[in-house]
PDB file of C-alpha atoms in Angstrom:
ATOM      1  CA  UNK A 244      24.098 -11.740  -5.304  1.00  0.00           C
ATOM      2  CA  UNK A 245      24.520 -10.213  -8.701  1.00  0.00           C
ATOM      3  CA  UNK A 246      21.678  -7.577  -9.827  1.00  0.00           C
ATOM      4  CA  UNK A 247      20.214  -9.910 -12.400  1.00  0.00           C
ATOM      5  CA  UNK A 248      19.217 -12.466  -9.667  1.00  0.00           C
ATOM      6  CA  UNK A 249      17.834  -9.800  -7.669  1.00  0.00           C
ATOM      7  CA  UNK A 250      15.013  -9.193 -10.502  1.00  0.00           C
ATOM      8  CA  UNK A 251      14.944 -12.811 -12.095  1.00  0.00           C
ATOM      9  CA  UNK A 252      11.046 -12.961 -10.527  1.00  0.00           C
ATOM     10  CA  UNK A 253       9.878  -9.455 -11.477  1.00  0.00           C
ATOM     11  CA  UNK A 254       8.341 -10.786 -14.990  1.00  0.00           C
ATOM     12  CA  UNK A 255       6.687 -14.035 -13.444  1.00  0.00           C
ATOM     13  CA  UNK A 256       2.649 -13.708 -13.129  1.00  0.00           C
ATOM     14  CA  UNK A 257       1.040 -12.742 -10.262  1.00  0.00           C
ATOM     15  CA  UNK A 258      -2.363 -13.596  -8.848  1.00  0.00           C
ATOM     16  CA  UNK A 259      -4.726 -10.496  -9.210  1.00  0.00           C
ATOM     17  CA  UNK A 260      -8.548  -9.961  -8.239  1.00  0.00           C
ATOM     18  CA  UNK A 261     -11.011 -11.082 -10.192  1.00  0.00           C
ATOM     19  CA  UNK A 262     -13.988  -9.133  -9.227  1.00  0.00           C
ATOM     20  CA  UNK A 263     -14.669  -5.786  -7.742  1.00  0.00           C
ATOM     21  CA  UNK A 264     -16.201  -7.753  -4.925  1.00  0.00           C
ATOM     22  CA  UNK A 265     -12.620  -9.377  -4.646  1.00  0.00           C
ATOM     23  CA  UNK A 266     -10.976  -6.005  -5.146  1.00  0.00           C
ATOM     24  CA  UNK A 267     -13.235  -3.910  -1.938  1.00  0.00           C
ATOM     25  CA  UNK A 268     -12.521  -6.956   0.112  1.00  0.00           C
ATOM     26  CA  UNK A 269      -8.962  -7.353  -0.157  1.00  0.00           C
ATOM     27  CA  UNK A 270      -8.786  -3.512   0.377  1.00  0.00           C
ATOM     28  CA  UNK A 271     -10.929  -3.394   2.912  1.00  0.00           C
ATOM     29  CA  UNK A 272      -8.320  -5.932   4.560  1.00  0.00           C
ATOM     30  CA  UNK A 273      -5.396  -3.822   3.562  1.00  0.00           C
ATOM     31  CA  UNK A 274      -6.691  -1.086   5.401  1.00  0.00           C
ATOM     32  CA  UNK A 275      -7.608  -2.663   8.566  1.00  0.00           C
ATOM     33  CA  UNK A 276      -4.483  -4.416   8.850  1.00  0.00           C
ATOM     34  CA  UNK A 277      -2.370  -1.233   8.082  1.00  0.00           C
ATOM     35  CA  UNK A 278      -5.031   0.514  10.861  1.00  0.00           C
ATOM     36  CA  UNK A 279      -4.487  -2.268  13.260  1.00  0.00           C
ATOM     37  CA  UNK A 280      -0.813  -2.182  13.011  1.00  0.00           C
ATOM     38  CA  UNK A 281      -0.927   1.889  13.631  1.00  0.00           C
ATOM     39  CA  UNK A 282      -2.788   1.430  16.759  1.00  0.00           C
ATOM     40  CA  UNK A 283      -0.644  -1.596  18.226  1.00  0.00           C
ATOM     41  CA  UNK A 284       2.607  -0.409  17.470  1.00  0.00           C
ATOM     42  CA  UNK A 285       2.038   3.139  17.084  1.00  0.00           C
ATOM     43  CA  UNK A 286       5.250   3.669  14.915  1.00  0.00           C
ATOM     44  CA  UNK A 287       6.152   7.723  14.487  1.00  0.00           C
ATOM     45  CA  UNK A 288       3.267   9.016  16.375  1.00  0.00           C
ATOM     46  CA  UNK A 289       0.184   7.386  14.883  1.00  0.00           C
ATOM     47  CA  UNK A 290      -1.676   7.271  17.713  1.00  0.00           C
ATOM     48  CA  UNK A 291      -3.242  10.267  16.311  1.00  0.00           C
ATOM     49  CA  UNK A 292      -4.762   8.751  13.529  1.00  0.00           C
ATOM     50  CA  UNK A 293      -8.222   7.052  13.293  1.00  0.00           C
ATOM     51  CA  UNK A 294      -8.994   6.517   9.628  1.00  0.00           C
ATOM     52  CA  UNK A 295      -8.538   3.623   6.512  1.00  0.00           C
ATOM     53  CA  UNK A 296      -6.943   6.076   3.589  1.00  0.00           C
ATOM     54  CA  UNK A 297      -4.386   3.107   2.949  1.00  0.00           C
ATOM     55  CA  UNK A 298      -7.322   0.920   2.615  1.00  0.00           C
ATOM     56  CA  UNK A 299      -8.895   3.457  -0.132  1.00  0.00           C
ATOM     57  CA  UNK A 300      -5.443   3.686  -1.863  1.00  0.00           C
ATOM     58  CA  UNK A 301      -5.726   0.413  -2.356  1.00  0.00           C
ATOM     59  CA  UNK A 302      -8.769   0.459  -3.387  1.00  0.00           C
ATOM     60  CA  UNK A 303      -8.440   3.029  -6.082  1.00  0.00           C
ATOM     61  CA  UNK A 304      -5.256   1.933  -7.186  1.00  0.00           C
ATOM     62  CA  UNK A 305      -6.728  -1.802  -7.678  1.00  0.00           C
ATOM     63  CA  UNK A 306      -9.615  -0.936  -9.967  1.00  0.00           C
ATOM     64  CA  UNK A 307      -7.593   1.312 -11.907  1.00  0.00           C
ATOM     65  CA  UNK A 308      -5.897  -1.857 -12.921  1.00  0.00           C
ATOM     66  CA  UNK A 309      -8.404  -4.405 -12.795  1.00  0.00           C
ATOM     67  CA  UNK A 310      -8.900  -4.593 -16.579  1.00  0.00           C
ATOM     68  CA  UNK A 311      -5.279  -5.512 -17.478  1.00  0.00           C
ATOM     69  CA  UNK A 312      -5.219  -8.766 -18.437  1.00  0.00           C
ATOM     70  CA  UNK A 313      -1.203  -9.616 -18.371  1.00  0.00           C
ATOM     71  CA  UNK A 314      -0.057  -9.260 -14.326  1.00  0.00           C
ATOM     72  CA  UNK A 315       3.152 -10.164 -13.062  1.00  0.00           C
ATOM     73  CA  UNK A 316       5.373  -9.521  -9.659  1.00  0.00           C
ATOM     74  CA  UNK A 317       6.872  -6.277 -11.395  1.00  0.00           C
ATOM     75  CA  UNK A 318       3.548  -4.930 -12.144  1.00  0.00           C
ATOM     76  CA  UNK A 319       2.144  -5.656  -8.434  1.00  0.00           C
ATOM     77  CA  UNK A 320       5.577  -4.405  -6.883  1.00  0.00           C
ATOM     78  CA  UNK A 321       4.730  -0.728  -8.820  1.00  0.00           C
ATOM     79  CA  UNK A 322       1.231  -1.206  -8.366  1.00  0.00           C
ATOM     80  CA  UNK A 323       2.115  -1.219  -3.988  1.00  0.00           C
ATOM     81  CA  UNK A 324       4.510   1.881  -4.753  1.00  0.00           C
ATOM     82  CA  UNK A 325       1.556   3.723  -6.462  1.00  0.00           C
ATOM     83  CA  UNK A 326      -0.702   2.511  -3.461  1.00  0.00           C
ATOM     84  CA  UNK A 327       2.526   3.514  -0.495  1.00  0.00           C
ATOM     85  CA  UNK A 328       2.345   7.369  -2.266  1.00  0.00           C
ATOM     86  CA  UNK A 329      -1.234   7.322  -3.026  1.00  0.00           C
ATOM     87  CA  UNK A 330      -1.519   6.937   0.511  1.00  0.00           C
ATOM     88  CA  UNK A 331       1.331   8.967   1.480  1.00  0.00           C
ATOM     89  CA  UNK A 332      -0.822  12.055   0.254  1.00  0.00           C
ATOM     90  CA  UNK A 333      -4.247  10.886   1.102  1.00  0.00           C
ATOM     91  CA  UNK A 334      -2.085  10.755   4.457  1.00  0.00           C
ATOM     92  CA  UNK A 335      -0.687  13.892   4.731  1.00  0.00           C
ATOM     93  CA  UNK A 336      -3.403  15.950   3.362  1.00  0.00           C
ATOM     94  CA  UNK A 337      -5.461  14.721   6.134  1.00  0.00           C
ATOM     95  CA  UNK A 338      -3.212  15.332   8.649  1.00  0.00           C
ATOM     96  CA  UNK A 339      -2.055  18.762   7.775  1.00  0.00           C
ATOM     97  CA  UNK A 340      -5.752  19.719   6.886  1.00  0.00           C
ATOM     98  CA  UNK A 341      -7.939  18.252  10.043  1.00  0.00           C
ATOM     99  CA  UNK A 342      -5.376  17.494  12.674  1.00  0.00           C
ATOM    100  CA  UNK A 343      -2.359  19.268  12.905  1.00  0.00           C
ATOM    101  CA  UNK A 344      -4.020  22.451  10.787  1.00  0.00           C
ATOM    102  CA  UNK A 345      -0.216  23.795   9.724  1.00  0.00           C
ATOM    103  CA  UNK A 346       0.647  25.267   6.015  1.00  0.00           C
ATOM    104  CA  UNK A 347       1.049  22.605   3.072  1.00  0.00           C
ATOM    105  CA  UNK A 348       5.218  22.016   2.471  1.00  0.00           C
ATOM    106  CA  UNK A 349       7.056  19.551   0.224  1.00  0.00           C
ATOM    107  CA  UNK A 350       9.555  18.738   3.497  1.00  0.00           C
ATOM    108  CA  UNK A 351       6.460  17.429   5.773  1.00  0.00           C
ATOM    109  CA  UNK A 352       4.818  15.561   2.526  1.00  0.00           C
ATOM    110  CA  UNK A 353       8.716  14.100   2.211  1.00  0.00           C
ATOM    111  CA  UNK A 354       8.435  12.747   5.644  1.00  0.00           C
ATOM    112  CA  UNK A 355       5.340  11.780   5.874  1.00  0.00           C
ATOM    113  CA  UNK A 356       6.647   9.704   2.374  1.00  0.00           C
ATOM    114  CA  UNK A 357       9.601   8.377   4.400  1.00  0.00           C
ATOM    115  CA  UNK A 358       6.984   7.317   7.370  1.00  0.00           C
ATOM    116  CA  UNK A 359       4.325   5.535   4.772  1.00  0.00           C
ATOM    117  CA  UNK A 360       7.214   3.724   3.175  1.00  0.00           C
ATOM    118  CA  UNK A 361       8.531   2.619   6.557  1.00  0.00           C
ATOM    119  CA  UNK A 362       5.392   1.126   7.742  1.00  0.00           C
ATOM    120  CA  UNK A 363       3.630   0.137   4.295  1.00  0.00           C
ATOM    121  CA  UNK A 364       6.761  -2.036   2.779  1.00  0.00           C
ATOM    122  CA  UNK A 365       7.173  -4.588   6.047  1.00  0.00           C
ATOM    123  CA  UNK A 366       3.358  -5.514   5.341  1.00  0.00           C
ATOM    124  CA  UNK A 367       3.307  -4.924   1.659  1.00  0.00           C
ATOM    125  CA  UNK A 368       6.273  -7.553   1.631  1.00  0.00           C
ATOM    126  CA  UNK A 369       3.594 -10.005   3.809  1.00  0.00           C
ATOM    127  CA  UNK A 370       0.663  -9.072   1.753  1.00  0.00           C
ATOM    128  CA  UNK A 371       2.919 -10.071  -1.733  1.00  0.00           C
ATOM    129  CA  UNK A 372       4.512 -13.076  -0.100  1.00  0.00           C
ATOM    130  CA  UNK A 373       0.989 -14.291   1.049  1.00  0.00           C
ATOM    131  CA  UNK A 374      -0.339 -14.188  -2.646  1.00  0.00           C
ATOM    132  CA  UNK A 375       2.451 -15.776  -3.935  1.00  0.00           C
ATOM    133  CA  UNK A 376       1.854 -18.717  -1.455  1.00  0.00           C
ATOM    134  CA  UNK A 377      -1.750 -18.867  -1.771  1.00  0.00           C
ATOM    135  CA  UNK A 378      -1.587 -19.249  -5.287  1.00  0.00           C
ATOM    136  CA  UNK A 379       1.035 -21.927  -5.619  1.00  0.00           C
ATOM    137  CA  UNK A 380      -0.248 -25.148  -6.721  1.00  0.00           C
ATOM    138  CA  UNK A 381      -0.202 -27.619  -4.155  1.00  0.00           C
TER     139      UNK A 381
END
């Protein structure tokens, strides 16, 4: 596969919300689906945690750019990067600060990176992939 291929869908459009109504329910989904997959499969030790930040990265990170009008796949892929480090931090702060209660460093924020990215990019790729399908014509 040459490199070229690899990023010949990156400029097509992409569906985005319409509404903030759209926007809190589609996060709101985010977040329960990245909660329900911590508690099933527990991946890295999640057990511990009880909360929806992914849901209010997502959330933030959507109405921040719910006013531009041009949208495609490249756009949505950075918007889920901004959304897998928004969290990543919303994450980690919370973790350091009311459950483990250890000293701030960049090596636990740099795993706790490495963990968000391994669980947030198998359902990211679902969440893009439903999208695309949903807004196909038929």
């Amino acid at each position: 596969i040459k490199t070229t291929d690899m990023f010949s869908l990156v400029p097509y459009s992409y569906p985005k919300s319409k509404s903030v109504k759209e926007i809190l329910i589609s996060s709101m989904a985010a977040g329960i689906l990245v909660y329900l997959f911590l508690i099933i499969f527990q991946p890295f030790g999640t057990e511990n945690y009880h909360h929806l930040i992914f849901g209010a990265a997502f959330f933030i990170s959507s109405l921040f750019v719910f006013r531009f009008k041009d949208w495609n796949i490249g756009s949505e892929l950075l918007k889920i990067f901004v959304i897998l480090v928004l969290g990543s931090i919303f994450s980690y702060l919370y973790n350091t600060l009311f459950i483990s209660h250890v000293e701030l460093s960049l090596e636990n924020y740099g795993y706790m990176l490495l963990y968000s990215l391994a669980v947030g990019i198998p359902i990211s790729t679902i969440y893009i992939l439903s999208l695309i399908h949903i807004s196909e014509p038929t």
